[in-house]
Short mmCIF file of C-alpha atoms in Angstrom, two decimals:
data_model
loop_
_atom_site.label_atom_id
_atom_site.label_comp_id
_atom_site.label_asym_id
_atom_site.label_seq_id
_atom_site.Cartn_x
_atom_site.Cartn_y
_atom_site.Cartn_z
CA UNK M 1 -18.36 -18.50 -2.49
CA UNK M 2 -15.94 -20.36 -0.64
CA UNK M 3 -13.90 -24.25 -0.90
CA UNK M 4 -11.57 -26.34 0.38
CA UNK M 5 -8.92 -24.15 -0.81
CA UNK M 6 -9.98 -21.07 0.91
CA UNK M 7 -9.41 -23.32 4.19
CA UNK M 8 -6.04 -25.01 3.16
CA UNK M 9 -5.03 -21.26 2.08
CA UNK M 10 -5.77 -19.74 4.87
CA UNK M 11 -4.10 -21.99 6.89
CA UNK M 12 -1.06 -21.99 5.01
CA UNK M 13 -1.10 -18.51 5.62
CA UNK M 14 -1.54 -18.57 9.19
CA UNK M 15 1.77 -21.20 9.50
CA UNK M 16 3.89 -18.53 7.42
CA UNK M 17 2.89 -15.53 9.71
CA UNK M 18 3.58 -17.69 12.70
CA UNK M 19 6.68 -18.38 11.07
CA UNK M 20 7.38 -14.83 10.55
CA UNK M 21 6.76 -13.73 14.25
CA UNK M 22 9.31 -16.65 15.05
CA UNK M 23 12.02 -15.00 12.74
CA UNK M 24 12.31 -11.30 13.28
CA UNK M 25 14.38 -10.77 10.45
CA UNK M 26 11.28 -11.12 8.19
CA UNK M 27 9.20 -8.64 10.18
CA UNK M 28 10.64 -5.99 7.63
CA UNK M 29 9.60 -7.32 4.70
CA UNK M 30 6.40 -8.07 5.43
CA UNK M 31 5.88 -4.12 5.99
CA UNK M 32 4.14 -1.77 3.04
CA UNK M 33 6.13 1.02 1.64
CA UNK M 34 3.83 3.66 4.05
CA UNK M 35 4.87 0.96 7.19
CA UNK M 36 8.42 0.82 6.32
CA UNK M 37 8.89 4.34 6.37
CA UNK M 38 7.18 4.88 9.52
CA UNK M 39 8.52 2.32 10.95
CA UNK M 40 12.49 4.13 10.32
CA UNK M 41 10.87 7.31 10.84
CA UNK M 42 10.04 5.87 14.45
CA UNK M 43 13.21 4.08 14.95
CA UNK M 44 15.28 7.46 14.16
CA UNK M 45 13.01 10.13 16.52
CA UNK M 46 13.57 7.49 19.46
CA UNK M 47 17.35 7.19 18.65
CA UNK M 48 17.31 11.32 19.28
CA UNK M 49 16.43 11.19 23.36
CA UNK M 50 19.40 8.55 23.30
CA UNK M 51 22.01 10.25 21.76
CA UNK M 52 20.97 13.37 23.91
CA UNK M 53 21.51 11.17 26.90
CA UNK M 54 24.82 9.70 25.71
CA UNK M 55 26.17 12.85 24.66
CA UNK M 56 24.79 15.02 28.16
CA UNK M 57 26.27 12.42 30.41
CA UNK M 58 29.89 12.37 28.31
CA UNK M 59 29.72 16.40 28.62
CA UNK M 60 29.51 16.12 32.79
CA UNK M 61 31.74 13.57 33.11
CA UNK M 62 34.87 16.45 34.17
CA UNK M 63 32.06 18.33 36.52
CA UNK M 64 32.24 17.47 40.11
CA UNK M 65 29.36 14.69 41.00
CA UNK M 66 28.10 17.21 43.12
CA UNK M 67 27.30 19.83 40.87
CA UNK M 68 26.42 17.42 38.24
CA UNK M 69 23.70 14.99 40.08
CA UNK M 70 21.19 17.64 39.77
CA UNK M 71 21.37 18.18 36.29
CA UNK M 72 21.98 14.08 35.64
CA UNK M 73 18.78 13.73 37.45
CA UNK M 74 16.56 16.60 34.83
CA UNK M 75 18.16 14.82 31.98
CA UNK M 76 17.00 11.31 32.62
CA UNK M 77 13.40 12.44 33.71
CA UNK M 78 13.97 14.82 30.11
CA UNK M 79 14.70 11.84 28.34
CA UNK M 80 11.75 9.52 29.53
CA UNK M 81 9.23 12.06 28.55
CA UNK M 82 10.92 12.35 25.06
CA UNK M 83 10.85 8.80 24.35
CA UNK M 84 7.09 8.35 25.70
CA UNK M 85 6.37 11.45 23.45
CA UNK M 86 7.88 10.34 20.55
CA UNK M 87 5.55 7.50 20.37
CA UNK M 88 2.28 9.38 21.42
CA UNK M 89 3.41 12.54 18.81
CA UNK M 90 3.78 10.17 15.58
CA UNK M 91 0.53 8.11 16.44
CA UNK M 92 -1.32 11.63 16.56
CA UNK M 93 0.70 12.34 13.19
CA UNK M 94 -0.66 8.82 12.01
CA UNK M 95 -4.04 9.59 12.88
CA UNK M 96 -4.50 7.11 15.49
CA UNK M 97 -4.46 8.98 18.67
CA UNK M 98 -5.64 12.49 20.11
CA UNK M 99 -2.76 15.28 20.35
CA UNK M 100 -0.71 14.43 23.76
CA UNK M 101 -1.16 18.15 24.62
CA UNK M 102 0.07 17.24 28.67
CA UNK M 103 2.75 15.45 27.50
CA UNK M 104 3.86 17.95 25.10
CA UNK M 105 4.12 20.74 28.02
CA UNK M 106 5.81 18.50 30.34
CA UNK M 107 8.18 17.79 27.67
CA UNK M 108 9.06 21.41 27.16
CA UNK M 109 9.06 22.11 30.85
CA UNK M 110 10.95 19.77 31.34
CA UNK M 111 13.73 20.68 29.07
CA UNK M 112 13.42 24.39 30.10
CA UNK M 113 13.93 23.72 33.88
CA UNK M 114 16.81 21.34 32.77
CA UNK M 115 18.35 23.64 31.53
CA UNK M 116 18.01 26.25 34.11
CA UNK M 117 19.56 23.70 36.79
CA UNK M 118 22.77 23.61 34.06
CA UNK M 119 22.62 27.39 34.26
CA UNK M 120 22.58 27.39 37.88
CA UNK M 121 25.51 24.47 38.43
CA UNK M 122 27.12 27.05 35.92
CA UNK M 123 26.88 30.56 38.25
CA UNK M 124 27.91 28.33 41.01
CA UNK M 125 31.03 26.94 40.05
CA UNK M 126 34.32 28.42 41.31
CA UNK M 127 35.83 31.61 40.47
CA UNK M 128 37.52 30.52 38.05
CA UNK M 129 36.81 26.82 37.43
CA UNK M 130 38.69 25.08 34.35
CA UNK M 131 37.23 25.59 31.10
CA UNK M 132 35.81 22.14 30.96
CA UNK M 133 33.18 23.09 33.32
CA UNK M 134 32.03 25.54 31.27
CA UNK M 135 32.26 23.81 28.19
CA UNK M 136 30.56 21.13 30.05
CA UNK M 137 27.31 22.97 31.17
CA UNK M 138 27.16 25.45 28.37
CA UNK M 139 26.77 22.00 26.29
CA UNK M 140 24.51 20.21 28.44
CA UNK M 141 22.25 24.05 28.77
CA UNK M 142 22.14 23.62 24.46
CA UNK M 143 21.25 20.07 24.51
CA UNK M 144 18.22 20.70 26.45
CA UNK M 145 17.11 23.60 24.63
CA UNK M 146 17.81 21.90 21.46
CA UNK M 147 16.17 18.56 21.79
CA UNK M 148 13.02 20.10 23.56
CA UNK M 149 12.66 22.23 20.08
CA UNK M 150 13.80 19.31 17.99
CA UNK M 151 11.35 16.58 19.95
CA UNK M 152 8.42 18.71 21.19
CA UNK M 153 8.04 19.85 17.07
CA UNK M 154 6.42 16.93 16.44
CA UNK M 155 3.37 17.39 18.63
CA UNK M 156 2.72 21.14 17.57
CA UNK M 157 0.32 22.01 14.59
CA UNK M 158 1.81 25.08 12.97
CA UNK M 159 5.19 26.28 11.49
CA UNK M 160 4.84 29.32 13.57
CA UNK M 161 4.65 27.79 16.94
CA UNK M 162 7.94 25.50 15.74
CA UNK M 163 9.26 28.84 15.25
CA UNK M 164 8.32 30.48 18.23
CA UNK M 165 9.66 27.51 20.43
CA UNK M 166 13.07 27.92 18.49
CA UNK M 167 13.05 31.69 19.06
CA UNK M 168 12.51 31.20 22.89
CA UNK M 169 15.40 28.38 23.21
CA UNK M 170 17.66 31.09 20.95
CA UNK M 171 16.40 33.66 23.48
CA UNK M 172 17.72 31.48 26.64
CA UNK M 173 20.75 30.94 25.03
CA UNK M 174 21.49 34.70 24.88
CA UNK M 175 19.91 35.39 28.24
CA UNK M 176 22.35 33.18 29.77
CA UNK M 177 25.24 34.08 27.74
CA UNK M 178 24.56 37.70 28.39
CA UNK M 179 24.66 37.30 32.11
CA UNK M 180 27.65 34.70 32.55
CA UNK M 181 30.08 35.83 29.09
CA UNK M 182 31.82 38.78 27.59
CA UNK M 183 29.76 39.76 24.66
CA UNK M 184 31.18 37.68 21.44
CA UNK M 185 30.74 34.23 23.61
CA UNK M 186 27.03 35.42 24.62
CA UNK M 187 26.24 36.16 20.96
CA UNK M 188 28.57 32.66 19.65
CA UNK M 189 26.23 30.98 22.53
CA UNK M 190 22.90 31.81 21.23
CA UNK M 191 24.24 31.39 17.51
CA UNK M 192 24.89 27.70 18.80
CA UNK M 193 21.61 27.00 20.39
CA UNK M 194 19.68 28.58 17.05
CA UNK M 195 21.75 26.27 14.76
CA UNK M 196 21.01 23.05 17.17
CA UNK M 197 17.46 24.00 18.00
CA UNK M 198 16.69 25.20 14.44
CA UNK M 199 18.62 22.54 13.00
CA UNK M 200 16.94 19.84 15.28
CA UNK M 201 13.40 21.16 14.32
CA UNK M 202 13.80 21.79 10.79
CA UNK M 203 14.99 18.46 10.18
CA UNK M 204 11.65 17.01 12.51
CA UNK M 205 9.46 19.19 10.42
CA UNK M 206 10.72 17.55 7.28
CA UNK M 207 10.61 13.95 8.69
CA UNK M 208 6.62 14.52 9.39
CA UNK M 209 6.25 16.19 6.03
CA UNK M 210 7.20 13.19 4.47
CA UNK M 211 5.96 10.98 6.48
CA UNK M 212 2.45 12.31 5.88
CA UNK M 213 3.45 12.25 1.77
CA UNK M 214 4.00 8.82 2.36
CA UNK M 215 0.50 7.92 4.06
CA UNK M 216 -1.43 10.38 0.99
CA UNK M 217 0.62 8.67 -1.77
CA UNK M 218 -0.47 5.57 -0.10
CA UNK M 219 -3.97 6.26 0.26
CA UNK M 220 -4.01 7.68 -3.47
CA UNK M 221 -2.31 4.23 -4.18
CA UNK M 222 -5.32 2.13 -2.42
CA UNK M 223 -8.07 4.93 -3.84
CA UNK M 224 -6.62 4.45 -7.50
CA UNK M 225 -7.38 0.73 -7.03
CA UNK M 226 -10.71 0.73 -5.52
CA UNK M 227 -11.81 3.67 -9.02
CA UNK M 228 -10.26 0.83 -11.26
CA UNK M 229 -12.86 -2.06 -9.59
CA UNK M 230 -15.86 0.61 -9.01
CA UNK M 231 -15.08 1.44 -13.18
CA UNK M 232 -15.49 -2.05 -13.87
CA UNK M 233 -18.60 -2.32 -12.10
CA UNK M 234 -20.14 0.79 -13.99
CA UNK M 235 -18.82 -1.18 -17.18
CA UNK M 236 -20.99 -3.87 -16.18
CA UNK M 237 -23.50 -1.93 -15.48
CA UNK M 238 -23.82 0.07 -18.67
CA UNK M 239 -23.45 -3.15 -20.68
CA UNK M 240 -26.24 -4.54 -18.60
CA UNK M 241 -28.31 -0.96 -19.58
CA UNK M 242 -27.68 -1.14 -22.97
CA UNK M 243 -28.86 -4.68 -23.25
CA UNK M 244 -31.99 -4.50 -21.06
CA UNK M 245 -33.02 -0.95 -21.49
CA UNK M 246 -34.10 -0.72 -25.34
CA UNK M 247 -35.85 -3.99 -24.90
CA UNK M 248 -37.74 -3.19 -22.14
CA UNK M 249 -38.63 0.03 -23.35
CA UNK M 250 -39.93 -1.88 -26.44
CA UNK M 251 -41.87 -4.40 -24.09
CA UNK M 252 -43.66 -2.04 -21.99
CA UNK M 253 -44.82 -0.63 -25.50
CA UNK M 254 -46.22 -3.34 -27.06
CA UNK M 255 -47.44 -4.93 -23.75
CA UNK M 256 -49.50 -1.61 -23.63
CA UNK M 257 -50.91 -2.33 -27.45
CA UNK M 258 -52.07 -5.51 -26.79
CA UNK M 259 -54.14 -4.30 -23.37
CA UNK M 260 -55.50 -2.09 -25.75
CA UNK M 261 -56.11 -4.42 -28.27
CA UNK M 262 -57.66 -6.63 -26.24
CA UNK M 263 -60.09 -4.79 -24.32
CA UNK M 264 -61.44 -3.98 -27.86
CA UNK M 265 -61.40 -8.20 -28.82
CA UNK M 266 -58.87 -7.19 -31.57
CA UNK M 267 -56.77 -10.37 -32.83
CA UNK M 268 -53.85 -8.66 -33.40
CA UNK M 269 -53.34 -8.37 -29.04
CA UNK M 270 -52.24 -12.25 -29.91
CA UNK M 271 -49.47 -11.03 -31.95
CA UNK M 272 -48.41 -8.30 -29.97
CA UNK M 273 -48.30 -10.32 -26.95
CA UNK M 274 -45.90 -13.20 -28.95
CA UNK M 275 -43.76 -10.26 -29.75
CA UNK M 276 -43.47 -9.21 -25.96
CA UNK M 277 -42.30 -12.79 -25.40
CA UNK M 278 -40.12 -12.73 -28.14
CA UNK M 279 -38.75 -10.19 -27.22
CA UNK M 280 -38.28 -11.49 -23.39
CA UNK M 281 -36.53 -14.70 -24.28
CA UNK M 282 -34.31 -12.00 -26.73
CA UNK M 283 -33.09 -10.13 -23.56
CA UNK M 284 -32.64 -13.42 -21.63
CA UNK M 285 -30.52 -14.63 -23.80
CA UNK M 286 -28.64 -11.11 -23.94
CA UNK M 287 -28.32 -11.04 -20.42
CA UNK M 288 -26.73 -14.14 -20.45
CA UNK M 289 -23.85 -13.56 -22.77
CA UNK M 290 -23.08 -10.78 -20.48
CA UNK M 291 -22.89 -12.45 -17.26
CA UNK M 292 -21.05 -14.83 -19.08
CA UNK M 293 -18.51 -12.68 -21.01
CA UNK M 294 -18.10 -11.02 -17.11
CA UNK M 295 -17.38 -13.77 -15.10
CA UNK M 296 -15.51 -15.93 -17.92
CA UNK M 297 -13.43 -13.15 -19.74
CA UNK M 298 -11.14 -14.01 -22.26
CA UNK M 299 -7.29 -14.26 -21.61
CA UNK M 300 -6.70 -11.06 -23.58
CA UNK M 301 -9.06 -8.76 -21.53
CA UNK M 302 -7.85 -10.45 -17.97
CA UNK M 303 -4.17 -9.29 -19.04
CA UNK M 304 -4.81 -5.84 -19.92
CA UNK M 305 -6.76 -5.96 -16.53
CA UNK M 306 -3.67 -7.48 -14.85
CA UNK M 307 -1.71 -4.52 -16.00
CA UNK M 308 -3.79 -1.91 -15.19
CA UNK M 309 -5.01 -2.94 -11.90
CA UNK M 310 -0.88 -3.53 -10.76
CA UNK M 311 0.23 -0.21 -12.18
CA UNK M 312 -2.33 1.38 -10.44
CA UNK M 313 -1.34 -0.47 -6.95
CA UNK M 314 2.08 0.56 -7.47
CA UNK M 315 3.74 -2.19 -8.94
CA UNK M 316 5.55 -2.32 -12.20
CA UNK M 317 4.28 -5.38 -14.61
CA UNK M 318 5.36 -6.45 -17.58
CA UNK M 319 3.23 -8.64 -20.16
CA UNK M 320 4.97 -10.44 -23.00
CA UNK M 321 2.78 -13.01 -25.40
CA UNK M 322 -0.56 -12.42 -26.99
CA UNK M 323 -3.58 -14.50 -26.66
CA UNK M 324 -4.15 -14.51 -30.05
CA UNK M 325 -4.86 -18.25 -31.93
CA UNK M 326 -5.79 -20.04 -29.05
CA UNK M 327 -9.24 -21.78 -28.65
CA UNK M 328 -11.34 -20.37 -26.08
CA UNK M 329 -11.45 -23.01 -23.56
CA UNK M 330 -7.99 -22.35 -23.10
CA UNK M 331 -8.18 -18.77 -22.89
CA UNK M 332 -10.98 -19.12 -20.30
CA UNK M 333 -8.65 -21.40 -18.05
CA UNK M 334 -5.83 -18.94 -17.94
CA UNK M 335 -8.24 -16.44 -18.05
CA UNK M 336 -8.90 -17.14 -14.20
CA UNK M 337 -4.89 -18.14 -13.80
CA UNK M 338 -4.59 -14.80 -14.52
CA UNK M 339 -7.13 -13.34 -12.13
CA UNK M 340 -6.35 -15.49 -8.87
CA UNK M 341 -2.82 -14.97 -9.80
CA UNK M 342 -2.72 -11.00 -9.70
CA UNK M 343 -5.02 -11.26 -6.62
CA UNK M 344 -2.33 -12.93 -4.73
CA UNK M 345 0.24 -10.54 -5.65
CA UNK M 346 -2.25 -7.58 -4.25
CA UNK M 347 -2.80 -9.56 -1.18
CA UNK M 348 0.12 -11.26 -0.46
CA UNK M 349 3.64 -9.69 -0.28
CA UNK M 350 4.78 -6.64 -0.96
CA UNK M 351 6.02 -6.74 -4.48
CA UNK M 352 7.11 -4.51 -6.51
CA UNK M 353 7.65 -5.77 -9.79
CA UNK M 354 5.47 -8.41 -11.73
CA UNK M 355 6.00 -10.28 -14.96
CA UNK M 356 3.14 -12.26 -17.07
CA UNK M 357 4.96 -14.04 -19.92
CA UNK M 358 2.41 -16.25 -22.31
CA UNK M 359 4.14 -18.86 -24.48
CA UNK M 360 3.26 -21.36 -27.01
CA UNK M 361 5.17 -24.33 -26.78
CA UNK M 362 5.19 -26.24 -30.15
CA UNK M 363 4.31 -29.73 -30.34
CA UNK M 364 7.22 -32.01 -30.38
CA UNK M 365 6.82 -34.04 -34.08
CA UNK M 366 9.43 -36.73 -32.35
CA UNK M 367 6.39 -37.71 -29.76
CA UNK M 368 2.96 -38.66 -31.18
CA UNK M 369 0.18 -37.77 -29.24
CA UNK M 370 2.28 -34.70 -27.46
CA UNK M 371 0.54 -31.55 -28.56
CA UNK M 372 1.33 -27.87 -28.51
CA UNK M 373 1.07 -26.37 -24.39
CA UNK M 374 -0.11 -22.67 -23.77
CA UNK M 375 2.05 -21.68 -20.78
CA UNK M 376 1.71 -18.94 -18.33
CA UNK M 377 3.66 -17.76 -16.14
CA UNK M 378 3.32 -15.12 -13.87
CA UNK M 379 6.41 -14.11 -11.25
CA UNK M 380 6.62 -11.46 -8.73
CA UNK M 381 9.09 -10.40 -5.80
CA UNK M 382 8.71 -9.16 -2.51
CA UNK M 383 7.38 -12.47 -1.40
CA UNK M 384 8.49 -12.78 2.63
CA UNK M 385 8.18 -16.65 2.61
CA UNK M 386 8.16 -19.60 -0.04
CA UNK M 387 4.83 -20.35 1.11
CA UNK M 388 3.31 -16.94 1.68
CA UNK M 389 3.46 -16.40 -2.12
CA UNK M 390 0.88 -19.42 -2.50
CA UNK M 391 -1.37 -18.24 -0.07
CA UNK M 392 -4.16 -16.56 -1.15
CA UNK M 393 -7.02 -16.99 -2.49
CA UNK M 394 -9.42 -14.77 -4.54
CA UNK M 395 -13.48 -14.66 -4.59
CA UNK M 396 -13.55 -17.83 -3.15
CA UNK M 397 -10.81 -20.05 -5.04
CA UNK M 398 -7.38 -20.76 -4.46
CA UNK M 399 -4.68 -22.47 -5.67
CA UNK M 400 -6.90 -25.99 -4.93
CA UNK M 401 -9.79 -24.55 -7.46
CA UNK M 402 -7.22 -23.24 -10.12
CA UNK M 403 -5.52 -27.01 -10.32
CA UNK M 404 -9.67 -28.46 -11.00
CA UNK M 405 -10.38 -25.74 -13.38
CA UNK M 406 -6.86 -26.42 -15.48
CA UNK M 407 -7.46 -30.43 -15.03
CA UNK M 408 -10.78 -29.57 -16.79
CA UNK M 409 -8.58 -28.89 -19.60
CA UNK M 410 -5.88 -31.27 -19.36
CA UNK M 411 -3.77 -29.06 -17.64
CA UNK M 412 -1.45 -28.71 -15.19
CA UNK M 413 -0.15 -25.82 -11.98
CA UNK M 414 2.93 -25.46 -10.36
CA UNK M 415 3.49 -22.57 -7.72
CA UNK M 416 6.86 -22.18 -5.78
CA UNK M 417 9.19 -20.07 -4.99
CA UNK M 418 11.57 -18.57 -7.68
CA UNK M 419 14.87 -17.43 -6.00
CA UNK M 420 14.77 -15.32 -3.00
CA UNK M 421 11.36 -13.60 -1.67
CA UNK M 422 10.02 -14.38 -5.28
CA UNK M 423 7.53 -16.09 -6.29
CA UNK M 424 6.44 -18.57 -9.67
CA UNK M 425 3.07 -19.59 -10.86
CA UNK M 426 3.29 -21.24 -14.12
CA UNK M 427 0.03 -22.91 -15.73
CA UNK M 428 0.32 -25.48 -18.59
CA UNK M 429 -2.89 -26.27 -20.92
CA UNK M 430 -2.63 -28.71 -23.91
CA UNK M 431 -3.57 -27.13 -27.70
CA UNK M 432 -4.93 -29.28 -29.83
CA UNK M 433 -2.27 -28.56 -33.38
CA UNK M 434 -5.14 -28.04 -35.51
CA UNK M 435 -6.42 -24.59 -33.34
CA UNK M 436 -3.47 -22.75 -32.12
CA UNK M 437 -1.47 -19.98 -33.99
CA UNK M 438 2.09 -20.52 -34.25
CA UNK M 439 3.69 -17.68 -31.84
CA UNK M 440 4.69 -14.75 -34.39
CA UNK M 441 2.41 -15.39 -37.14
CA UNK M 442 1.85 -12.36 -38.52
CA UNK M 443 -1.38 -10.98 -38.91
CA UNK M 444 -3.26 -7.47 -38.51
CA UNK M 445 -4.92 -8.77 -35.20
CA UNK M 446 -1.97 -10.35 -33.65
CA UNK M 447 0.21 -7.76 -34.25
CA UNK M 448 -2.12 -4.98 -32.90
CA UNK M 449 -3.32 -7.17 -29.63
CA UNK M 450 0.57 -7.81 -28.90
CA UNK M 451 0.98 -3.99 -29.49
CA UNK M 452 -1.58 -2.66 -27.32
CA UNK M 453 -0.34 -5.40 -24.61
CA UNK M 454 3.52 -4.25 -25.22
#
């Protein structure tokens, strides 16, 4: 089914996301939970070829430009493959690309030969060349060892090869401690690349882990929605069985009599047949009430549905106010407030909190003809744009179809924003004073719908 407001939605929509392209600073909060944290995830393994760029070129800045070009040159080329990597290693993580295999060895070649030019600019230094040099390509031989652990980790499969890459850079570090320092700096120089290298890839490790928690947790979030709309189709369903399948049951029966009947000229086939049709026009009307009770549910059952279907998308919502003592025409108008409401907040956003309040406003006994106003309100945050929040639309009907259905009933819509990157939807229907329930009568149904609600 579609309308006019699916169109004017849509297009509403379209403006805002236009809008939000032109104002980056909104780009975050249009992301999902699962986005977001890829998204710093990404930001914080591309920050790592940086700061081992920043950090390398600071280190060789007292080493002679000779000596140092060489090495200058590996890192650059070391850093450009750990960048491109980065991106290609967390879209395999995501799911969305093949495992960059090539680009994972050229990585760690990369790195490895890096480092062995720093080992070389080290044996050929002076005789005894200040201690800066040293310090400076001892550093810059760790920093490649360490970041090709800490970066290539995130393109391997297993623990074990994480750990085998950090036992080989540990192994370097001793090699070339062994051949260029007295014993306790060849054993305090592999100590320092295992800490870095382990330290680098341990921490990588843990970034995927939860990365991937995130993307199950979200997945489980998106599953546990689609159980709660396949449940209420098997509701449906069985209501639809229980109706129909008794009476048919009992048709096929007595259809079977009356052949029976009449191929012997029996009058009683006449009866039996009359039943059948009685019975017919029975499970017609059955059938009916069904549909009906399905597609116009009463407010009460559409805000126990609210709840559930939110808490089960992730988002905390709060109901306050009980249906109870209002006439259904009323109930049936919010009923679908309700509905196209929560929609929007599934759709729309990325809110985490969401609050239904239903009020009873009493008739003012200062204004004749003013009578008592059923008001709903539903509010939710994590709305990127005032008019993003009033942008969907739901099987069909927006916020267009919602005014006709409420001016059916006298009523009245108003949808706006509510402070900042929140959202208000407040419907007003008229009571007549001689069918609503005063708000806190008490009574055994009242009290147990508002405590099942609470």
């Amino acid at each position: 089914m579609t309308g006019t407001g699916d169109h004017e939605d849509a297009a509403t929509y379209g403006a805002t996301a236009q809008a939000a392209i032109r104002r980056p600073g909104r780009w975050w909060g249009r992301k999902g939970t699962a986005a977001k944290v890829e998204s710093y995830t990404r930001i914080s393994f591309h920050l790592f070829p940086v700061a081992q760029l920043v950090t390398a070129l600071l280190s060789l800045t007292p080493v002679p430009a000779r000596s140092a070009l060489p090495v200058a040159g590996a890192l650059l080329v070391h850093v450009a493959l750990g960048l491109r990597l980065t991106g290609q290693a967390l879209d395999w993580v995501a799911g969305r690309r093949a495992r960059p295999r090539r680009l994972l060895f050229a990585y760690m070649a990369c790195g490895f030969a890096g480092a062995a030019i720093a080992a070389l600019v080290l044996v050929k230094l002076p005789d005894d060349p200040p201690a800066t040099y040293y310090t400076a390509c001892v550093g810059t031989y760790v920093l490649f060892l360490a970041f090709s652990c800490g970066l290539g980790v995130l393109a391997l499969r297993t623990h074990r090869q994480s750990l085998v890459a950090v036992a080989v850079a540990t192994f370097g570090g001793w090699l070339l401690g062994s051949a260029l320092l007295p014993a306790p700096a060849a054993a305090a120089l592999a100590l320092s690349t295992l800490l870095s290298a382990g330290g680098l890839t341990l921490a990588s490790r843990f970034s995927i882990w939860l990365l991937q928690a995130v993307y199950e947790l979200d997945e489980a979030r998106h599953t546990r929605a689609r159980l709660a709309v396949a449940e209420e189709r098997l509701r449906f369903g069985r209501d639809l069985h229980d109706v129909l399948g008794r009476n048919l049951s009992v048709i096929a029966l007595k259809s079977e009599l009356a052949v029976q009947l009449a191929r012997r000229e029996r009058p009683e086939a006449v009866e039996q047949m009359a039943e059948v049709q009685r019975i017919a026009q029975e499970s017609q009307r059955e059938v009916r009430e069904v549909v009906r009770g399905y597609r116009e549910a009463d407010l009460y059952t559409e805000l126990l549905g609210a709840r559930g279907v939110l808490s089960a998308a992730g988002i905390t919502c709060t109901v306050t106010g009980t249906p109870t003592g209002l006439p259904r025409p009323v109930q049936a108008a919010l009923a679908w407030v309700v509905r196209e409401a929560v929609t929007n907040v599934l759709r729309h956003g990325n809110a985490a909190h969401c609050r239904i309040a239903l009020t009873v406003v009493p008739a003012d006994p200062r204004a004749e003809g003013r009578p008592a106003v059923a008001e709903l309100t539903v509010e939710n945050d994590g709305v990127p744009s005032a008019s993003a929040g009033s942008s969907g639309s739901s099987g069909g009907h927006g916020l267009a179809g919602l005014r006709e259905r409420l001016a059916a009933e006298q009523g009245t819509l108003e949808a706006g924003p509510a402070g900042k990157s929140a959202f208000r939807l407040v419907a007003r229907v008229p009571v007549p004073a001689d069918e609503v329930a005063e708000a806190g009568v008490p009574g055994e149904t009242a009290e147990r719908a508002r405590q099942e609600l609470e």
